Amino acid sequence: MAANQQEVHVEDLQIGDGDGDDLVTPWDVQGSSAKGVDYDKLIKRFGSQKVDDVIVKRIEQVTGKPAHHFLRRGIFFSHRDMHLILNMYEKKQPFYLYTGRGPSSDSMHMGHLIPFLFTKWLQETFDVPLVIQLTDDEKFLWKDLTLEEANRLAYENAKDIIAVGFDVNKTFIFSDMDYIGSCPEFYKNMCRVEKLVTFNQVKGIFGFGDSDCIGKISFPAIQAAPSFSSSFPHIFNRKTNIPCLIPCAIDQDPYFRMTRDVAPRMGCHKPALLHSTFFPALQGAQSKMSASDPNSSIFLTDTNKQIKDKINKYAFSGGGTTVDEHREKGGNCDIDVSYQYLTFFLEDDEKLEKIRMDYSSGELLTGFLKKELIGILQDLVSKHRDRRAQVTDDVVKQFMTPRKLKYDY
Ligand code: TYM
């Protein structure tokens, strides 16, 4: 069956909070069991495809490079139309990457890093342009922030994103507030999307109610617009038909289910997607790491001491309540937050597998996992902090100036 045929129609895209369903929306994630979200079930409910061995092998085969451990370990677990992107790449036809961030806090947290780290790998592996949308308008509409403050946070977050290591010759970062007014082509795409989606549909997809402001109701068109290459005339030389691939966590999928529904009616390609699982909250996999709860999160600006204290104090343990019980029954990696974090950041497959076996058998105690994790995260965050300190206002300006990138179209 062709990938698109399995797709759920936009009329059916209700937010899932029915009996036994995990709640996954762009604003809220709540798993119904201690293991967190049931991702296989989510794939069925959302009508996407599993990132299976076939697709991982194919990515390795067409790029000639080993797959990123996020792919090998099922962290990027779901996709839409990835085979079409790989077909294009094989035929040397162009595509581009699109991802984003809603700037609601001065610093991003470890969870936000996941799509950006993976996007960097995709950019390096496929050598393609990347556009990054900073939705300061979204955060103005949803949070208690002034326009000016949301815009300031966009520029602060741009520093975190640049510090991930993107190539300035291949990357355009933009704030909605600053870019949209300067680009009629972007605004035209917003209007096209706005005309094709009814109020009833956005209510069904996003759960908007009668007392939500009208800004929220039309916002999805703004997140949809960068999926179309014509929104970036300076990059794509006014070409309207260059497909895009969107890496993000699965909470953003409602926006792109809507976009995929309208794209053919706009004469455009549907955006392809690669979805990640959620980096869990320190308190457990039932909810995602979220900036609105500082105790659930490790921020990219946290000091080594803060990282150590937060993990020791809050990271939910899957170990036994006493050492004797733990030695006898072993630890449960499925719910142990430190182990879950190691699957994201400990790249050595053999070492990770040994930790899994020794923790499950009861030989290793929770304290060992926490110590291992604290060392890895302190190293990662302090290197990130150093790179961020090098990002001057001038560098931010370079990334955020509309311009041609190194590619010709
Ligand atoms: P935002 O700022 O909520 O999140 C930014 C990116 O991080 C992902 N994410 C996570 N990934 C793993 N674990 C977590 N705990 C976690 N929390 C957040 C999000 O899925 C996202 O990829 N509306 C968007 C901004 C946006 C965007 C986009 C995102 C605009 N265009 C295109 C992705 C793709 C937002 O508020 O993201």
Coordinates of C-alpha atoms and ligand atoms in Angstrom, one line a residue:
M1 CA 0.0 0.0 0.0
A2 CA 1.4 3.4 -0.9
A3 CA 2.4 5.5 2.2
N4 CA -0.3 8.1 1.6
Q5 CA -3.2 5.7 1.3
Q6 CA -3.0 4.8 5.0
E7 CA -3.3 8.4 6.0
V8 CA -6.1 9.5 8.2
H9 CA -8.3 12.2 6.6
V10 CA -8.2 15.6 8.3
E11 CA -11.8 15.3 9.3
D12 CA -10.8 12.3 11.4
L13 CA -7.9 13.9 13.2
Q14 CA -9.4 14.4 16.6
I15 CA -7.1 14.9 19.5
G16 CA -6.8 11.6 21.3
D17 CA -7.9 11.6 24.9
G18 CA -10.5 8.9 24.7
D19 CA -10.5 5.9 27.1
G20 CA -7.0 4.5 27.6
D21 CA -5.5 6.8 25.0
D22 CA -2.3 8.7 25.7
L23 CA -2.8 12.4 25.4
V24 CA -0.4 13.9 22.8
T25 CA -1.0 17.4 21.6
P26 CA 1.4 20.3 20.9
W27 CA 0.6 21.6 24.4
D28 CA 0.3 18.5 26.5
V29 CA 1.7 15.0 26.7
Q30 CA 0.4 12.5 29.2
G31 CA 1.1 8.8 29.0
S32 CA -1.5 6.5 30.5
S33 CA 1.1 4.1 32.0
A34 CA 4.4 4.4 33.9
K35 CA 6.2 3.4 30.7
G36 CA 5.0 6.6 29.1
V37 CA 3.3 7.0 25.7
D38 CA 2.5 3.8 23.8
Y39 CA 4.3 4.8 20.6
D40 CA 3.1 1.8 18.5
K41 CA -0.4 2.7 19.3
L42 CA 0.2 6.3 18.5
I43 CA 1.5 5.4 15.0
K44 CA -1.8 3.6 14.4
R45 CA -3.9 6.5 15.7
F46 CA -2.0 9.2 13.8
G47 CA -1.7 7.0 10.6
S48 CA 2.1 7.4 10.3
Q49 CA 4.6 4.7 9.5
K50 CA 7.1 3.0 11.8
V51 CA 10.8 3.7 11.3
D52 CA 11.7 0.0 10.9
D53 CA 14.9 -1.8 10.0
V54 CA 14.1 -1.5 6.3
I55 CA 14.0 2.3 6.4
V56 CA 17.1 2.5 8.7
K57 CA 19.1 0.2 6.3
R58 CA 17.9 2.2 3.3
I59 CA 19.0 5.5 4.9
E60 CA 22.5 3.9 5.4
Q61 CA 22.5 2.5 1.9
V62 CA 21.6 5.7 0.1
T63 CA 23.9 7.9 2.2
G64 CA 26.7 5.5 2.6
K65 CA 26.9 6.5 6.3
P66 CA 26.0 4.6 9.5
A67 CA 22.5 5.6 10.8
H68 CA 22.4 8.0 13.8
H69 CA 21.8 6.2 17.1
F70 CA 18.5 8.1 17.4
L71 CA 17.4 6.1 14.3
R72 CA 19.0 2.8 15.4
R73 CA 17.4 3.0 18.9
G74 CA 13.9 3.9 17.8
I75 CA 14.1 7.4 19.2
F76 CA 13.1 8.7 15.8
F77 CA 10.4 6.1 15.6
S78 CA 7.8 7.2 13.1
H79 CA 7.8 8.9 9.7
R80 CA 5.6 10.0 6.8
D81 CA 6.9 9.7 3.2
M82 CA 10.5 9.1 4.2
H83 CA 10.8 6.7 1.3
L84 CA 9.8 9.4 -1.2
I85 CA 12.5 11.7 0.2
L86 CA 15.1 8.9 -0.2
N87 CA 13.9 8.2 -3.8
M88 CA 14.4 11.9 -4.6
Y89 CA 17.8 11.9 -2.9
E90 CA 18.8 8.8 -5.0
K91 CA 17.8 10.6 -8.1
K92 CA 19.8 13.7 -7.0
Q93 CA 16.7 15.8 -6.8
P94 CA 16.7 18.5 -4.1
F95 CA 14.8 18.6 -0.9
Y96 CA 15.1 20.8 2.2
L97 CA 14.8 20.4 6.0
Y98 CA 12.4 22.4 8.1
T99 CA 12.1 22.5 11.9
G100 CA 11.3 25.0 14.6
R101 CA 11.0 26.2 18.2
G102 CA 8.4 28.1 20.1
P103 CA 10.5 30.5 22.3
S104 CA 8.8 30.5 25.6
S105 CA 11.8 30.5 27.9
D106 CA 15.3 32.1 28.0
S107 CA 16.9 28.7 27.7
M108 CA 16.0 25.5 25.9
H109 CA 16.0 22.2 27.7
M110 CA 17.5 18.8 26.9
G111 CA 14.3 17.6 25.3
H112 CA 14.4 20.5 22.8
L113 CA 17.9 19.5 21.8
I114 CA 16.8 16.1 20.4
P115 CA 15.2 17.3 17.1
F116 CA 18.0 19.9 16.7
L117 CA 20.8 17.4 17.2
F118 CA 19.1 15.0 14.7
T119 CA 18.5 17.8 12.2
K120 CA 22.2 18.7 12.3
W121 CA 23.0 15.1 11.5
L122 CA 20.5 15.1 8.6
Q123 CA 21.9 18.4 7.3
E124 CA 25.5 17.0 7.4
T125 CA 24.5 13.6 6.0
F126 CA 22.2 14.8 3.1
D127 CA 23.9 18.2 2.5
V128 CA 20.6 20.2 2.2
P129 CA 19.3 23.6 3.1
L130 CA 17.6 24.0 6.5
V131 CA 15.0 26.5 7.6
I132 CA 14.2 27.0 11.3
Q133 CA 11.0 28.8 12.3
L134 CA 11.0 30.6 15.7
T135 CA 7.3 31.0 16.5
D136 CA 7.4 34.1 18.8
D137 CA 3.9 34.9 17.5
E138 CA 2.7 31.5 18.8
K139 CA 4.2 32.1 22.3
F140 CA 2.7 35.6 22.4
L141 CA -0.8 34.1 21.7
W142 CA -0.5 31.2 24.1
K143 CA 1.6 32.5 27.0
D144 CA 1.5 35.5 29.2
L145 CA 4.2 37.3 27.2
T146 CA 4.4 40.6 25.4
L147 CA 5.2 40.7 21.7
E148 CA 8.6 42.3 22.6
E149 CA 9.4 39.7 25.2
A150 CA 8.5 36.8 22.9
N151 CA 10.6 38.3 20.1
R152 CA 13.6 38.7 22.5
L153 CA 13.3 35.0 23.6
A154 CA 13.4 34.0 19.9
Y155 CA 16.8 35.7 19.5
E156 CA 18.0 34.1 22.8
N157 CA 16.8 30.7 21.6
A158 CA 18.5 31.2 18.3
K159 CA 21.8 31.3 20.2
D160 CA 21.1 27.8 21.7
I161 CA 20.1 26.5 18.2
I162 CA 23.2 28.0 16.5
A163 CA 25.4 26.4 19.3
V164 CA 24.2 23.0 18.2
G165 CA 26.6 23.5 15.3
F166 CA 24.5 24.3 12.1
D167 CA 26.3 25.6 9.0
V168 CA 25.6 29.3 8.4
N169 CA 25.9 28.7 4.6
K170 CA 23.1 26.1 4.7
T171 CA 20.8 27.4 7.4
F172 CA 18.2 30.2 7.6
I173 CA 16.7 30.9 11.1
F174 CA 13.7 33.3 11.2
S175 CA 11.4 34.8 13.8
D176 CA 7.8 34.9 12.5
M177 CA 7.4 38.5 13.8
D178 CA 10.4 39.7 11.8
Y179 CA 10.3 37.6 8.7
I180 CA 6.6 37.3 7.7
G181 CA 6.0 41.0 7.2
S182 CA 9.0 41.2 4.9
C183 CA 8.0 38.2 2.7
P184 CA 4.8 38.4 0.7
E185 CA 5.3 34.9 -0.6
F186 CA 5.2 33.5 2.9
Y187 CA 2.0 35.5 3.7
K188 CA 0.4 34.3 0.5
N189 CA 1.0 30.7 1.6
M190 CA -0.5 31.4 5.0
C191 CA -3.6 32.8 3.2
R192 CA -3.9 29.8 0.9
V193 CA -3.8 27.4 3.9
E194 CA -6.3 29.6 5.9
K195 CA -8.7 29.3 3.0
L196 CA -8.5 25.5 2.9
V197 CA -9.1 24.7 6.5
T198 CA -12.4 25.2 8.3
F199 CA -12.9 26.2 11.9
N200 CA -14.5 22.9 12.4
Q201 CA -11.4 21.1 11.3
V202 CA -9.0 23.1 13.5
K203 CA -11.4 22.5 16.4
G204 CA -11.1 18.8 15.7
I205 CA -7.4 18.7 15.2
F206 CA -6.2 21.1 18.0
G207 CA -9.1 21.1 20.4
F208 CA -9.7 24.9 20.2
G209 CA -12.9 26.1 22.0
D210 CA -15.2 29.0 21.6
S211 CA -13.2 31.2 24.0
D212 CA -9.8 30.7 22.4
C213 CA -8.7 33.9 20.7
I214 CA -8.9 34.0 16.9
G215 CA -5.1 34.3 16.7
K216 CA -4.8 30.7 18.0
I217 CA -7.3 29.5 15.4
S218 CA -5.4 30.8 12.5
F219 CA -1.9 30.1 13.9
P220 CA -1.6 26.6 12.4
A221 CA -1.4 28.2 8.9
I222 CA 1.7 30.0 10.1
Q223 CA 3.4 26.8 11.2
A224 CA 2.3 25.2 7.9
A225 CA 3.7 27.8 5.5
P226 CA 7.5 26.9 5.8
S227 CA 6.6 23.5 4.5
F228 CA 6.3 25.1 1.0
S229 CA 9.5 26.2 -0.7
S230 CA 7.8 29.2 -2.2
S231 CA 7.8 30.7 1.3
F232 CA 11.5 31.3 0.9
P233 CA 12.0 32.9 -2.5
H234 CA 15.6 34.1 -1.6
I235 CA 16.6 30.5 -0.9
F236 CA 14.8 28.5 -3.6
N237 CA 14.8 31.1 -6.4
R238 CA 11.0 31.2 -6.4
K239 CA 10.7 27.4 -7.1
T240 CA 7.4 26.2 -5.7
N241 CA 7.9 22.4 -5.9
I242 CA 10.9 21.6 -3.7
P243 CA 9.8 19.0 -1.1
C244 CA 10.6 19.3 2.6
L245 CA 11.4 16.9 5.4
I246 CA 10.4 17.9 8.9
P247 CA 12.2 16.4 11.9
C248 CA 10.3 17.1 15.2
A249 CA 8.9 15.3 18.2
I250 CA 5.5 13.7 17.5
D251 CA 3.7 16.4 19.5
Q252 CA 4.0 18.7 16.4
D253 CA 2.4 16.2 14.1
P254 CA -1.2 17.7 14.2
Y255 CA 0.2 20.8 12.4
F256 CA 1.6 18.7 9.7
R257 CA -1.3 16.4 9.3
M258 CA -3.3 19.5 8.5
T259 CA -0.5 20.7 6.2
R260 CA -0.4 17.4 4.4
D261 CA -4.1 17.5 3.9
V262 CA -4.1 20.9 2.2
A263 CA -0.8 20.6 0.2
P264 CA -2.2 18.7 -2.8
R265 CA -5.0 21.3 -3.1
M266 CA -2.3 24.0 -3.2
G267 CA -0.5 22.1 -6.0
C268 CA 2.4 21.4 -3.6
H269 CA 4.2 18.3 -2.2
K270 CA 3.1 17.1 1.2
P271 CA 5.8 17.6 3.7
A272 CA 7.6 14.4 4.8
L273 CA 8.2 13.9 8.5
L274 CA 10.5 12.1 10.9
H275 CA 9.0 12.0 14.5
S276 CA 10.9 11.5 17.7
T277 CA 9.6 10.1 21.0
F278 CA 9.7 12.4 24.0
F279 CA 12.7 13.0 26.2
P280 CA 10.9 12.2 29.5
A281 CA 10.4 14.5 32.5
L282 CA 12.8 13.8 35.4
Q283 CA 9.8 12.6 37.3
G284 CA 9.0 9.8 34.8
A285 CA 8.1 8.8 31.3
Q286 CA 4.4 9.7 31.8
S287 CA 5.1 13.2 30.8
K288 CA 7.6 14.9 28.6
M289 CA 10.3 17.3 29.7
S290 CA 8.7 20.7 29.7
A291 CA 10.0 24.2 30.1
S292 CA 6.9 25.2 32.1
D293 CA 8.0 22.9 35.0
P294 CA 11.6 23.8 35.8
N295 CA 11.9 20.8 38.2
S296 CA 11.0 18.4 35.3
S297 CA 13.8 19.8 33.2
I298 CA 17.5 20.1 32.7
F299 CA 18.2 23.4 30.9
L300 CA 21.0 24.0 28.5
T301 CA 22.1 26.8 30.9
D302 CA 22.1 24.7 34.1
T303 CA 25.4 24.5 36.0
N304 CA 27.2 21.2 36.7
K305 CA 25.9 21.4 40.3
Q306 CA 22.3 22.0 39.2
I307 CA 22.5 19.0 36.8
K308 CA 23.9 16.8 39.6
D309 CA 21.4 17.9 42.1
K310 CA 18.4 17.6 39.8
I311 CA 19.3 14.1 38.7
N312 CA 20.1 12.9 42.2
K313 CA 16.9 14.5 43.6
Y314 CA 14.3 14.0 40.9
A315 CA 15.3 11.4 38.3
F316 CA 12.7 8.6 38.8
S317 CA 14.3 5.3 39.7
G318 CA 13.2 1.9 38.4
G319 CA 15.2 0.2 41.1
G320 CA 14.0 -1.7 44.1
T321 CA 13.0 0.2 47.3
T322 CA 15.9 -1.4 49.3
V323 CA 19.3 -2.6 48.1
D324 CA 18.3 -6.2 49.0
E325 CA 15.1 -6.0 47.0
H326 CA 17.0 -4.5 44.1
R327 CA 19.7 -7.2 44.2
E328 CA 17.0 -9.8 44.2
K329 CA 14.5 -8.5 41.6
G330 CA 16.7 -6.2 39.5
G331 CA 15.9 -2.7 38.1
N332 CA 13.3 -1.9 35.5
C333 CA 14.9 0.0 32.6
D334 CA 11.5 0.7 31.0
I335 CA 10.6 3.2 33.7
D336 CA 14.0 4.2 35.0
V337 CA 14.5 7.8 33.9
S338 CA 18.4 7.7 34.2
Y339 CA 18.5 4.7 31.9
Q340 CA 16.0 6.3 29.5
Y341 CA 18.3 9.4 29.3
L342 CA 21.3 7.2 28.7
T343 CA 19.6 5.8 25.6
F344 CA 19.5 9.3 24.2
F345 CA 23.0 10.4 25.1
L346 CA 25.3 7.4 25.7
E347 CA 26.4 6.7 22.1
D348 CA 28.4 3.5 22.8
D349 CA 25.9 0.6 22.0
E350 CA 27.9 -2.0 23.8
K351 CA 28.3 0.0 27.0
L352 CA 24.6 0.8 27.0
E353 CA 23.6 -2.8 26.6
K354 CA 25.9 -3.9 29.4
I355 CA 24.4 -1.3 31.7
R356 CA 20.9 -2.5 30.7
M357 CA 21.7 -6.1 31.5
D358 CA 23.5 -5.4 34.7
Y359 CA 20.8 -3.0 36.0
S360 CA 18.0 -5.4 35.1
S361 CA 19.8 -8.3 36.9
G362 CA 20.2 -6.2 40.0
E363 CA 24.0 -6.1 39.9
L364 CA 24.1 -2.3 39.2
L365 CA 22.3 0.1 41.6
T366 CA 20.4 3.2 40.6
G367 CA 23.3 5.3 42.0
F368 CA 25.7 4.0 39.3
L369 CA 23.3 4.9 36.5
K370 CA 22.8 8.4 37.9
K371 CA 26.6 8.9 38.3
E372 CA 27.2 7.8 34.7
L373 CA 24.4 10.0 33.4
I374 CA 25.5 13.1 35.5
G375 CA 29.0 12.8 33.9
I376 CA 27.6 12.6 30.4
L377 CA 25.2 15.5 30.8
Q378 CA 27.6 17.8 32.5
D379 CA 30.1 17.3 29.7
L380 CA 27.4 17.8 27.0
V381 CA 25.8 20.9 28.6
S382 CA 29.1 22.5 29.5
K383 CA 30.4 22.1 25.9
H384 CA 27.1 23.6 24.7
R385 CA 27.4 26.5 27.1
D386 CA 30.9 27.2 25.8
R387 CA 29.8 27.1 22.2
R388 CA 26.8 29.3 23.1
A389 CA 29.1 31.9 24.7
Q390 CA 30.9 32.2 21.3
V391 CA 27.6 33.1 19.5
T392 CA 27.7 36.8 19.1
D393 CA 24.8 39.1 18.0
D394 CA 26.6 39.4 14.7
V395 CA 26.5 35.6 14.2
V396 CA 22.8 35.5 15.1
K397 CA 22.2 38.3 12.5
Q398 CA 24.0 36.3 9.8
F399 CA 21.8 33.2 10.4
M400 CA 18.7 35.3 10.6
T401 CA 19.2 37.5 7.5
P402 CA 17.1 36.4 4.5
R403 CA 19.6 35.5 1.9
K404 CA 20.6 32.9 -0.7
L405 CA 22.2 29.8 0.8
K406 CA 25.1 27.9 -0.8
Y407 CA 22.7 26.0 -3.1
D408 CA 21.6 27.0 -6.6
Y409 CA 18.1 26.4 -7.9
Ligands
TYM1 P1 8.7 23.6 21.0 O1 9.4 24.8 21.3 O2 7.6 23.2 22.0 O3 9.7 22.4 20.8 C1 10.8 22.5 19.9 C2 11.1 21.2 19.3 O4 11.4 20.3 20.4 C3 10.5 19.2 20.4 N1 10.3 18.8 21.8 C4 10.8 17.7 22.3 N2 11.4 16.7 21.8 C5 11.8 15.6 22.6 N3 11.4 15.6 23.9 C6 10.8 16.6 24.5 N4 10.5 16.5 25.8 C7 10.4 17.7 23.7 N5 9.7 18.9 23.9 C8 9.7 19.5 22.8 C9 9.3 19.6 19.6 O5 8.6 18.6 19.1 C10 9.9 20.5 18.6 O6 10.4 19.8 17.5 N6 5.2 25.1 17.6 C11 6.6 24.6 17.8 C12 7.6 25.4 17.0 C13 7.7 25.0 15.5 C14 8.1 23.7 15.0 C15 8.0 23.8 13.6 C16 8.6 22.6 15.6 C17 7.4 25.8 14.5 N7 7.6 25.1 13.3 C18 8.4 22.8 12.8 C19 9.0 21.5 14.8 C20 8.9 21.6 13.4 C21 7.0 24.6 19.2 O7 6.4 25.3 20.0 O8 8.0 23.7 19.5

